[in-house]
Structure formats: structure tokens, C-alpha cells
mmCIF file of C-alpha atoms in Angstrom:
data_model
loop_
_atom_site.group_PDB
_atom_site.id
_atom_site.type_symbol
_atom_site.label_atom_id
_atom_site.label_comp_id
_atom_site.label_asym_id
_atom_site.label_seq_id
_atom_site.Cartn_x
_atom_site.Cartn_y
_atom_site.Cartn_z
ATOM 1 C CA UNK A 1295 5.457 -1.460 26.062
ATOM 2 C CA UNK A 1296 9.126 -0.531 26.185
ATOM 3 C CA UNK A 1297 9.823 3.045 26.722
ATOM 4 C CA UNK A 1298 13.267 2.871 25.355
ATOM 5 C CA UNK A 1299 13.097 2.995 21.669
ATOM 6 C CA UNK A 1300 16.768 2.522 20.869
ATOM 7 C CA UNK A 1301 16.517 -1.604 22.448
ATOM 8 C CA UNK A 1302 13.358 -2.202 20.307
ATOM 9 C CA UNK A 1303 13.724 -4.830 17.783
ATOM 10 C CA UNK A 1304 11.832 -2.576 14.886
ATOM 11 C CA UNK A 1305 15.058 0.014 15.383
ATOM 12 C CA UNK A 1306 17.720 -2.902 16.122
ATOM 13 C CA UNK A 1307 16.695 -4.867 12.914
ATOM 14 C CA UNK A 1308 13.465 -3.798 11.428
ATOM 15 C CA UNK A 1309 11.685 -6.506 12.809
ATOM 16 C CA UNK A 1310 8.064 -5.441 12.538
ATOM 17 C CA UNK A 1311 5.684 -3.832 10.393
ATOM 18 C CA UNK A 1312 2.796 -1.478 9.831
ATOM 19 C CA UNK A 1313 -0.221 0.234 8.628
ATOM 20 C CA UNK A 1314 -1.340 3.224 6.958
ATOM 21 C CA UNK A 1315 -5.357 3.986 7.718
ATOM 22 C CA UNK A 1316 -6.908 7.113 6.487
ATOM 23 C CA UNK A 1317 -9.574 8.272 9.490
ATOM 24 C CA UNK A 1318 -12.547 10.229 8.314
ATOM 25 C CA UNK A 1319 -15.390 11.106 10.896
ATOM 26 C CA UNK A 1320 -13.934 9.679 13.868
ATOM 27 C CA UNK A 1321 -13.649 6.172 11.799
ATOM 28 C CA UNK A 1322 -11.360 3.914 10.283
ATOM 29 C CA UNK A 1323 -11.716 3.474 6.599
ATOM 30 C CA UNK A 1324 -11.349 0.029 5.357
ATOM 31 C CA UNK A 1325 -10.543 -1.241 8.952
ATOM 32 C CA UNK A 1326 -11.542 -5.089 7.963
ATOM 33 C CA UNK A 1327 -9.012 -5.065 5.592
ATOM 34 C CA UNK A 1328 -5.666 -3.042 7.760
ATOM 35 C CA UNK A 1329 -7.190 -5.775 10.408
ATOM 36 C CA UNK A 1330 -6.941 -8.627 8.111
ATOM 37 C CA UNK A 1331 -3.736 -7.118 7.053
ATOM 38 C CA UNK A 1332 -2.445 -7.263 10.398
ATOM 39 C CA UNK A 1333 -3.377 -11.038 11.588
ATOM 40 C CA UNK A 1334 -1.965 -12.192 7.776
ATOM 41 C CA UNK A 1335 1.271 -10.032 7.991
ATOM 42 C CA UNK A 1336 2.131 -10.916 12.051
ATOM 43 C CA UNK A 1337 1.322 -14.624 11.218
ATOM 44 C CA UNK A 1338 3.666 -14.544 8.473
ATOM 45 C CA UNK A 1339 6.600 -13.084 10.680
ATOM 46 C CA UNK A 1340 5.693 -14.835 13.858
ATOM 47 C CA UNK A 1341 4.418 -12.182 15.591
ATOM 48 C CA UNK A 1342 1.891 -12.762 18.139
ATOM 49 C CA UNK A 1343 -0.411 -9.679 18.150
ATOM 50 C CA UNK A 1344 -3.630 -8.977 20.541
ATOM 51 C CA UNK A 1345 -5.754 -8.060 17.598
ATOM 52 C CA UNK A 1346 -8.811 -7.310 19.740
ATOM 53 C CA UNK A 1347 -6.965 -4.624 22.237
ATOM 54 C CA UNK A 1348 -5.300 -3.218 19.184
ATOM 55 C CA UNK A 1349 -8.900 -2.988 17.738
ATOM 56 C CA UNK A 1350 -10.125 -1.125 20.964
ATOM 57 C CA UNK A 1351 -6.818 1.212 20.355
ATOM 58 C CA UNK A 1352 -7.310 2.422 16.866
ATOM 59 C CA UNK A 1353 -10.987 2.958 17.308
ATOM 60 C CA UNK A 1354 -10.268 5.078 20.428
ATOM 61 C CA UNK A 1355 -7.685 6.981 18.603
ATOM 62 C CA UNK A 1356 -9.619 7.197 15.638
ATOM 63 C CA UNK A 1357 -12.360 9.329 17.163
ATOM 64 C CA UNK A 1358 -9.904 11.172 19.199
ATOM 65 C CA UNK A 1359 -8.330 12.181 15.773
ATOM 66 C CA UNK A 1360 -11.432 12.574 13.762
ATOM 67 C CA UNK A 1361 -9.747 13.338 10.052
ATOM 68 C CA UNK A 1362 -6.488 12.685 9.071
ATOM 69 C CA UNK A 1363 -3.758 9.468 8.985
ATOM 70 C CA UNK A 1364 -3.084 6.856 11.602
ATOM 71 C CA UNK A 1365 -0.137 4.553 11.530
ATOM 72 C CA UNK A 1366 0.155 1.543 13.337
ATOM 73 C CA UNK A 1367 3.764 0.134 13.900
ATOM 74 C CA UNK A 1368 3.980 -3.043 15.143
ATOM 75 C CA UNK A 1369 7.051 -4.256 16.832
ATOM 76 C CA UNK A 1370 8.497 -7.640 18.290
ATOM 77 C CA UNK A 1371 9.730 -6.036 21.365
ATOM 78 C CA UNK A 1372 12.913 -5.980 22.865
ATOM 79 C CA UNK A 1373 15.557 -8.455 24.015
ATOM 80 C CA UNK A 1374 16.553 -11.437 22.642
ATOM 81 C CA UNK A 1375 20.258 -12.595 21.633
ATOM 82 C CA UNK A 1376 21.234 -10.762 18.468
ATOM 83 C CA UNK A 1377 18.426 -11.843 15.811
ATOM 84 C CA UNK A 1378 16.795 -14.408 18.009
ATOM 85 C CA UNK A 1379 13.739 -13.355 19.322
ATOM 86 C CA UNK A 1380 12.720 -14.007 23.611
ATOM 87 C CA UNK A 1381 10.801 -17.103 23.575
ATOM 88 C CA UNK A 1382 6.993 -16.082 24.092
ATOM 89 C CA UNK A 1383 7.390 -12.635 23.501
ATOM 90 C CA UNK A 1384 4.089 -10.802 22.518
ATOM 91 C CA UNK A 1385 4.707 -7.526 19.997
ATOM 92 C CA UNK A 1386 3.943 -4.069 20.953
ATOM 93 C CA UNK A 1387 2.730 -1.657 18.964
ATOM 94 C CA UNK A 1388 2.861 2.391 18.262
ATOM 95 C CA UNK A 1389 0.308 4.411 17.186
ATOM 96 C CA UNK A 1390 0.662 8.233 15.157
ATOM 97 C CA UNK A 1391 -1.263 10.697 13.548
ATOM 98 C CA UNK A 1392 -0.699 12.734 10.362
ATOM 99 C CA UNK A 1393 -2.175 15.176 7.869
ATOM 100 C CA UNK A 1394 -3.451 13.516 4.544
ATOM 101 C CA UNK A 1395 -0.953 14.975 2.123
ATOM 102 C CA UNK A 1396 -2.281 18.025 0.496
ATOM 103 C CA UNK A 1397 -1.502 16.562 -2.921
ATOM 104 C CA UNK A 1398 -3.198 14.122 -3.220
ATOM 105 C CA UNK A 1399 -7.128 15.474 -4.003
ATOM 106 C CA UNK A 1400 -5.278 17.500 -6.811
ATOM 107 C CA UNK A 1401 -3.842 14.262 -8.048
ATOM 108 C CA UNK A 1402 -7.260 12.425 -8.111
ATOM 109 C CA UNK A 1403 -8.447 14.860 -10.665
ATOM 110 C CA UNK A 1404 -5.841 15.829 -12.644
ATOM 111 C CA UNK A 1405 -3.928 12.995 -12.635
ATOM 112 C CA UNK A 1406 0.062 12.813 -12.686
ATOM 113 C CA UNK A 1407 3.128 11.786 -14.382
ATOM 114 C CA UNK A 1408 5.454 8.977 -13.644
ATOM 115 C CA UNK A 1409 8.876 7.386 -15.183
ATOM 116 C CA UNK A 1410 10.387 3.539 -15.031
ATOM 117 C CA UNK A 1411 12.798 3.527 -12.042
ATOM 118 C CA UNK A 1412 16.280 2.538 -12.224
ATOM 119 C CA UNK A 1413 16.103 0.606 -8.976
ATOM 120 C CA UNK A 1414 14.331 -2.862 -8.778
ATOM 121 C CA UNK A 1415 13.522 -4.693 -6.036
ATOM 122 C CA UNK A 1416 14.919 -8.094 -4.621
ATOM 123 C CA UNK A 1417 13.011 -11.168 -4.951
ATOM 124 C CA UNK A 1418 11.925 -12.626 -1.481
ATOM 125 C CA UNK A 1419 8.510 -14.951 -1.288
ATOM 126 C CA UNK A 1420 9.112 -15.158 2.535
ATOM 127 C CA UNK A 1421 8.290 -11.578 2.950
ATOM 128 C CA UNK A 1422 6.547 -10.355 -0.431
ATOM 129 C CA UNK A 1423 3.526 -8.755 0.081
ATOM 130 C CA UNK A 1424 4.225 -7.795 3.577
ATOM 131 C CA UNK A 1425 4.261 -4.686 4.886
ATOM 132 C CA UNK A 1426 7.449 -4.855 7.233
ATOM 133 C CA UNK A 1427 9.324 -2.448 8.721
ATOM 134 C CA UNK A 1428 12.622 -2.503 6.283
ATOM 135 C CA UNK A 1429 11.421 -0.408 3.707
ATOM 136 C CA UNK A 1430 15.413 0.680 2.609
ATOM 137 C CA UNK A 1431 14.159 0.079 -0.992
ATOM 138 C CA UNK A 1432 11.536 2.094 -1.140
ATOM 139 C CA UNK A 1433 13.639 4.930 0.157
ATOM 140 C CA UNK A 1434 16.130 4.675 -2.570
ATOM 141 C CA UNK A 1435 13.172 4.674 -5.217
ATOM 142 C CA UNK A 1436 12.128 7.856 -3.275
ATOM 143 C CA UNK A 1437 15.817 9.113 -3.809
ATOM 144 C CA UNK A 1438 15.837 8.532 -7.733
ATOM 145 C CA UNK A 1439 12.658 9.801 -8.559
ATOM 146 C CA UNK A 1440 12.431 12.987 -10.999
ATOM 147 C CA UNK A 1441 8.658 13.231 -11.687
ATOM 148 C CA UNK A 1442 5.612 12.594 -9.629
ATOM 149 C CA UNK A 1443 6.022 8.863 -9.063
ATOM 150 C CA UNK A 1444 8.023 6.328 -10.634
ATOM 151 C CA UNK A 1445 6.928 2.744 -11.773
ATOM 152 C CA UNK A 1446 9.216 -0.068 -9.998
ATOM 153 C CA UNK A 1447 9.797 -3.713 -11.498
ATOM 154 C CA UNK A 1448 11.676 -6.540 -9.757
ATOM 155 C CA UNK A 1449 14.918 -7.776 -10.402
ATOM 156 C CA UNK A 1450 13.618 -10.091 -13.091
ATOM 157 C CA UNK A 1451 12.226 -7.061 -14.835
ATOM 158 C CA UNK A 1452 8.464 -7.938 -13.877
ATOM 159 C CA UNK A 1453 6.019 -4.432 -13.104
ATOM 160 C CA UNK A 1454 5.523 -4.467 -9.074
ATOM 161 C CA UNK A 1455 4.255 -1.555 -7.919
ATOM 162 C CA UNK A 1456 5.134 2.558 -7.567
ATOM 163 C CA UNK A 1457 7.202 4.279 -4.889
ATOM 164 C CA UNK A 1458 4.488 4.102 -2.202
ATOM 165 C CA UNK A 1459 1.461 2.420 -3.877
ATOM 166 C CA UNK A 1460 0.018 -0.429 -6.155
ATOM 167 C CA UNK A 1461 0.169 -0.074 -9.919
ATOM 168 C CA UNK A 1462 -3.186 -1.056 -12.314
ATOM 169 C CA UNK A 1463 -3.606 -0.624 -15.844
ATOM 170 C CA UNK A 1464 -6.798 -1.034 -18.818
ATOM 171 C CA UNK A 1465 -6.049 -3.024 -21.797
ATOM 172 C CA UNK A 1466 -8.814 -4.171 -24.006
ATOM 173 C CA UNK A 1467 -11.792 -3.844 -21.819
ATOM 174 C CA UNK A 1468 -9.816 -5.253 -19.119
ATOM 175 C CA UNK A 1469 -7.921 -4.666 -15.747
ATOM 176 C CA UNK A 1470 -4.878 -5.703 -14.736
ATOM 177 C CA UNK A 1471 -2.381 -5.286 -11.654
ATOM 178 C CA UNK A 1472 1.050 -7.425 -10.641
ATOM 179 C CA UNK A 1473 1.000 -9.981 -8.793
ATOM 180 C CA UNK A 1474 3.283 -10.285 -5.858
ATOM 181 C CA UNK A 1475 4.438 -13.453 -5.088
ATOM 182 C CA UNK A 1476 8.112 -12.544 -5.170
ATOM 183 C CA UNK A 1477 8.316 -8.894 -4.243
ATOM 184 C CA UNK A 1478 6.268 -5.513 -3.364
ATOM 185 C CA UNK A 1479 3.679 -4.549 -1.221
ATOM 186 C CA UNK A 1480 0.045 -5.807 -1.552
ATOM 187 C CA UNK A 1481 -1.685 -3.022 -0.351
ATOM 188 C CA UNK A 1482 -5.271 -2.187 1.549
ATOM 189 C CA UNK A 1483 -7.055 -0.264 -1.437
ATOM 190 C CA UNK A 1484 -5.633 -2.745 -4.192
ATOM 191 C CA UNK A 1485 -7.414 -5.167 -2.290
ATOM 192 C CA UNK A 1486 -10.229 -3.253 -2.167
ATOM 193 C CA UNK A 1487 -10.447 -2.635 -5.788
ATOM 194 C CA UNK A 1488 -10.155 -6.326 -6.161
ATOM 195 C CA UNK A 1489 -12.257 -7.528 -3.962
ATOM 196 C CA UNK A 1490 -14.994 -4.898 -5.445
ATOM 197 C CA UNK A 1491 -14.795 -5.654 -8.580
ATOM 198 C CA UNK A 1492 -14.710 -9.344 -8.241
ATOM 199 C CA UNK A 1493 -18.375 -8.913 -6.671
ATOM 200 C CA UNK A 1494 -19.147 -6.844 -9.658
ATOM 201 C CA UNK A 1495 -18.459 -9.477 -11.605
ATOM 202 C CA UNK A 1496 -15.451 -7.830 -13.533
ATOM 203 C CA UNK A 1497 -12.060 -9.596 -11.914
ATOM 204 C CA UNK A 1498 -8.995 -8.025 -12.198
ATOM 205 C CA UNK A 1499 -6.405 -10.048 -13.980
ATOM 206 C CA UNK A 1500 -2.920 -10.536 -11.651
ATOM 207 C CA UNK A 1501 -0.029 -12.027 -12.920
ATOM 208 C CA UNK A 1502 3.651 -11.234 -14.303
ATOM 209 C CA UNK A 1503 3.838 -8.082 -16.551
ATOM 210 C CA UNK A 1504 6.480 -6.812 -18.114
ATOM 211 C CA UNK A 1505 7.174 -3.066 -19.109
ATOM 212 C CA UNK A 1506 6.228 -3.711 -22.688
ATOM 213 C CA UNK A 1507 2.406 -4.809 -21.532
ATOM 214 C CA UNK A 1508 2.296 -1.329 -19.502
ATOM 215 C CA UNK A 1509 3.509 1.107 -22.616
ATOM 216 C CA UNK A 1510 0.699 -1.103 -24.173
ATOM 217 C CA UNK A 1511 -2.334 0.274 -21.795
ATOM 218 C CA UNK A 1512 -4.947 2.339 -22.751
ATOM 219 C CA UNK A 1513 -5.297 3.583 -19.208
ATOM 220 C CA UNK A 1514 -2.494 3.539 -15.441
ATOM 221 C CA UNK A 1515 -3.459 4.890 -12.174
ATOM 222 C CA UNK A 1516 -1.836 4.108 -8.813
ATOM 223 C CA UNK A 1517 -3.576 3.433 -5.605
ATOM 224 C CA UNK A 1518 -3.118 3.493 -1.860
ATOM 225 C CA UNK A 1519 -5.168 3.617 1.402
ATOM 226 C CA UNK A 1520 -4.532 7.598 1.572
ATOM 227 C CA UNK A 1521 -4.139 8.664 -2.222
ATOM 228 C CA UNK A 1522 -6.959 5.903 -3.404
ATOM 229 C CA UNK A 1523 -6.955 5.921 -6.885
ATOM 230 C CA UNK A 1524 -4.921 8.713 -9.103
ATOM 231 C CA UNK A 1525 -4.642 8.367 -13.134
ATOM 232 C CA UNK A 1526 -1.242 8.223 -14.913
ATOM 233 C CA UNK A 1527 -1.412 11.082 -17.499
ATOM 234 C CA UNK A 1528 1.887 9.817 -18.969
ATOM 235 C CA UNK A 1529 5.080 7.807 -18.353
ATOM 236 C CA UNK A 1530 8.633 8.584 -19.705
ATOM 237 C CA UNK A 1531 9.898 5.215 -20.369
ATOM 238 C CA UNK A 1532 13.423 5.024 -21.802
ATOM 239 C CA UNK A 1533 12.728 4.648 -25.039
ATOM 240 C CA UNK A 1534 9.704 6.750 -25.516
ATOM 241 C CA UNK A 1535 6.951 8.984 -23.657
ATOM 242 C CA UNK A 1536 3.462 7.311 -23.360
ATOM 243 C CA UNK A 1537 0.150 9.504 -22.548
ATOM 244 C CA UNK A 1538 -2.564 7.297 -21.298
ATOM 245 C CA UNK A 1539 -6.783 8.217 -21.080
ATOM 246 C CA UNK A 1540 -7.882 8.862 -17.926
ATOM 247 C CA UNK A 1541 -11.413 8.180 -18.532
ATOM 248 C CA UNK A 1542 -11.498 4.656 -18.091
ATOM 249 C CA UNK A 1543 -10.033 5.332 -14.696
ATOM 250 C CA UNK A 1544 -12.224 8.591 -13.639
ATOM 251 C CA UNK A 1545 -15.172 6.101 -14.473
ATOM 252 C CA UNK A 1546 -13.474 3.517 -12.098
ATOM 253 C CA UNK A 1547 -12.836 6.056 -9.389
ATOM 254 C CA UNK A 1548 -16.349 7.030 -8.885
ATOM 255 C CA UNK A 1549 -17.569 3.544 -8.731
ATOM 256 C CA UNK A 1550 -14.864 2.835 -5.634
ATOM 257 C CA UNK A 1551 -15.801 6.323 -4.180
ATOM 258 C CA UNK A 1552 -18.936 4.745 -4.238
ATOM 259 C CA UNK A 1553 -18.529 1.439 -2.844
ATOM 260 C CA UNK A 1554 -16.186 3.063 -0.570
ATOM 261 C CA UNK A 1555 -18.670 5.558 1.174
ATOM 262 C CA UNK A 1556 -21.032 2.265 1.556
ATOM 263 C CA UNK A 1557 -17.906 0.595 3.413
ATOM 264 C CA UNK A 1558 -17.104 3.582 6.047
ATOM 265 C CA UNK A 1559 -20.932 3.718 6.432
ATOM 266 C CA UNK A 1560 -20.738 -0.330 7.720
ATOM 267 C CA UNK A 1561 -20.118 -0.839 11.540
ATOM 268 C CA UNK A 1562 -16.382 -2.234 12.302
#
């Protein structure tokens, strides 16, 4: 691994991309999925990535960390002429430790509030659902936002996701989330939450939602790998302000907490 950060390709041109894995215990929550994350996402950029060190890496500084965050960069390396990667170049990778925001328990339970943002994101099927490194829109939503979070559509005026996490909303005895095809960033607990209740045998509906199907809900949270899953109490759209019921999502979050602690309990 290059030393010198400054000739890496993640800081030249953002060619790379990550992962965001809460540790409890000494373990890796949801590791299957960051993992399956990781081959999908590096296949998708052409990244070749030795999955199985990387593997031996978290877990090591998993236990060494015991609670907290661990973020895994992972970069194509150095070199190359301009854009063009060196031929058979293997990526490197970065590990780092955080504190789980202090927030975010208060969130779970009370819930928060949320607008519509003014920005919108590009449309780009080569790299939706990706987590790469450029992240320059998600830094201006950061920049506008004047409540707790703030809902994000595309440029076609489709729902995508929040500032930092997936969007899902209740509607008629039903979920539903965005898909993303053409922009945003499919997450580890939205698939999670999909892939749970699919085997419950209540599938979440994905498609293309506009603003006018989310002032419609009955019930919004967001989700991430860190927050998990936090109600919407209310979102000031332009036009109006819209308080949702967080029941349908309390009674949602304690069936993931659930299936969750069954998950972390599984050997990697």
C-alpha cells in the first residue's frame, strides 16, 4: 500500500469506494452484506480486490475496536497516465474507526423531521447504486439542509434517497422504497430490510416514486448501517407540512432489531 496519499487515485480522481460497518462486540454487523457489497461494487468499477485478506483485516480490526464504526476505503492505487489506470493493478484499501453518532439512539425513538431538498442528483446507471468515492453531491445536500435530514429526488424528479441513507414509506398495508437504477446509493440495511421481509413473506415494493406518492404515506423512516431505522415525524414539503405515524414503523423496527440480533449472533 502506498504511503503517499496525495498520488493515490481515490484523492487524484475519486476512483474508489467504501463502506460503513457498525462493530458491536468485537463483530461486524451485517458483514455478508458490506462483503457482498464490496465484490458487486469493485466488479462494477474494475477493481480487483483480495476479498479474503480484506476479510481477515476487518475481523482483526473489528475485535481490536470492539464498539463503534469501521470504514473501509477502497482505492485503485496509484500511477497510471491521467485517468488510465496501470494495467494489472490490484486496489488497496484503508481502514478507520469512529464513534456511532450520539444522535442517532435518540432518533430511533423519537423520530425526526425532514424537508424536500433543492438539489437532485444526476442520472448515471454506470455507477448508481454504488458506493464510490465522489460523493460531491451528497455534500452539497449536507450544505442545504435546514432540519434533521432532507429527502433527495433525481433530476427527473423521482424520490432516491436522504442525505446519508435510504428512504421507505407505508401506504395501504404496504412498503415501499426507490429503486435505483439511475441514481443513489443502495445501501447495507435497505438491503437488509428487503431481504428480511421478502423471507417474511411481505416484499417491499421498488420502483419510481414521485413526491406526490410520499406526501401520500401513512408512515417514512430512513435507514442506514449505523442509524438503522429512524421514523419521519414530519416533512415540510413546499407546498405543505405532512406529519406521518410512527407506529407502523416502531412495529417494523423491532422486528429488524430482531432479525438483526439473530444475524450478529451467525458466524461470518
Amino acid at each position: 500500500m502506498s504511503e503517499d496519499i496525495h498520488q493515490d487515485r481515490a484523492f487524484q480522481y475519486g476512483d474508489g469506494m467504501f463502506t460503513t460497518m457498525h462493530v458491536a462486540c468485537g463483530r461486524v454487523a451485517l458483514w455478508s452484506l458490506h462483503a457482498q457489497r464490496l465484490q458487486n461494487d469493485s466488479a462494477r468499477l474494475g477493481l480487483t480486490v483480495d476479498l479474503a485478506l480484506l476479510t481477515e483485516q476487518v475481523h482483526a480490526a473489528a475485535e481490536k475496536l470492539t464498539d463503534g464504526v469501521l470504514k473501509v476505503h477502497i482505492s485503485s492505487g496509484c500511477g497510471g497516465r491521467g485517468y488510465q489506470r496501470p494495467a494489472g493493478q490490484s486496489a488497496v484499501w484503508r481502514l478507520s474507526d469512529f464513534s456511532v453518532p450520539a444522535q442517532y439512539a435518540c432518533w430511533q425513538k423519537q423520530g425526526i423531521t425532514a424537508d424536500i431538498s433543492p438539489v437532485t442528483l444526476g442520472l448515471q446507471p454506470l455507477l448508481a447504486g454504488i458506493k464510490h468515492i465522489n460523493r460531491l453531491e451528497q455534500v452539497l445536500v449536507k450544505e442545504q439542509i435546514t432540519l434533521d435530514d432532507a429527502i433527495v429526488c433525481d433530476m427527473q424528479g423521482y424520490v432516491t434517497e436522504a442525505s446519508a441513507s435510504n428512504v421507505f414509506w407505508f401506504a395501504d398495508g404496504q412498503w415501499y422504497t426507490p429503486s435505483l437504477d439511475n441514481a443513489g446509493v443502495a445501501g447495507v440495511y435497505r438491503a437488509f430490510i428487503l431481504s428480511t421481509l421478502e423471507q417474511a413473506g411481505k416484499p417491499v415494493i421498488t420502483g419510481k416514486f414521485t413526491i406526490s406518492d410520499l406526501k401520500a404515506a401513512n408512515a417514512v423512516f430512513l435507514c442506514n448501517a449505523l442509524m438503522h431505522i429512524v421514523p419521519l415525524n414530519r416533512i415540510q414539503f413546499d407546498d405543505a407540512e405532512v406529519c406521518f405515524d410512527c407506529g407502523p414503523v416502531w412495529t417494523l423496527q423491532q422486528q429488524m432489531n430482531e432479525a438483526y440480533e439473530r444475524e450478529h449472533e451467525t458466524p461470518d
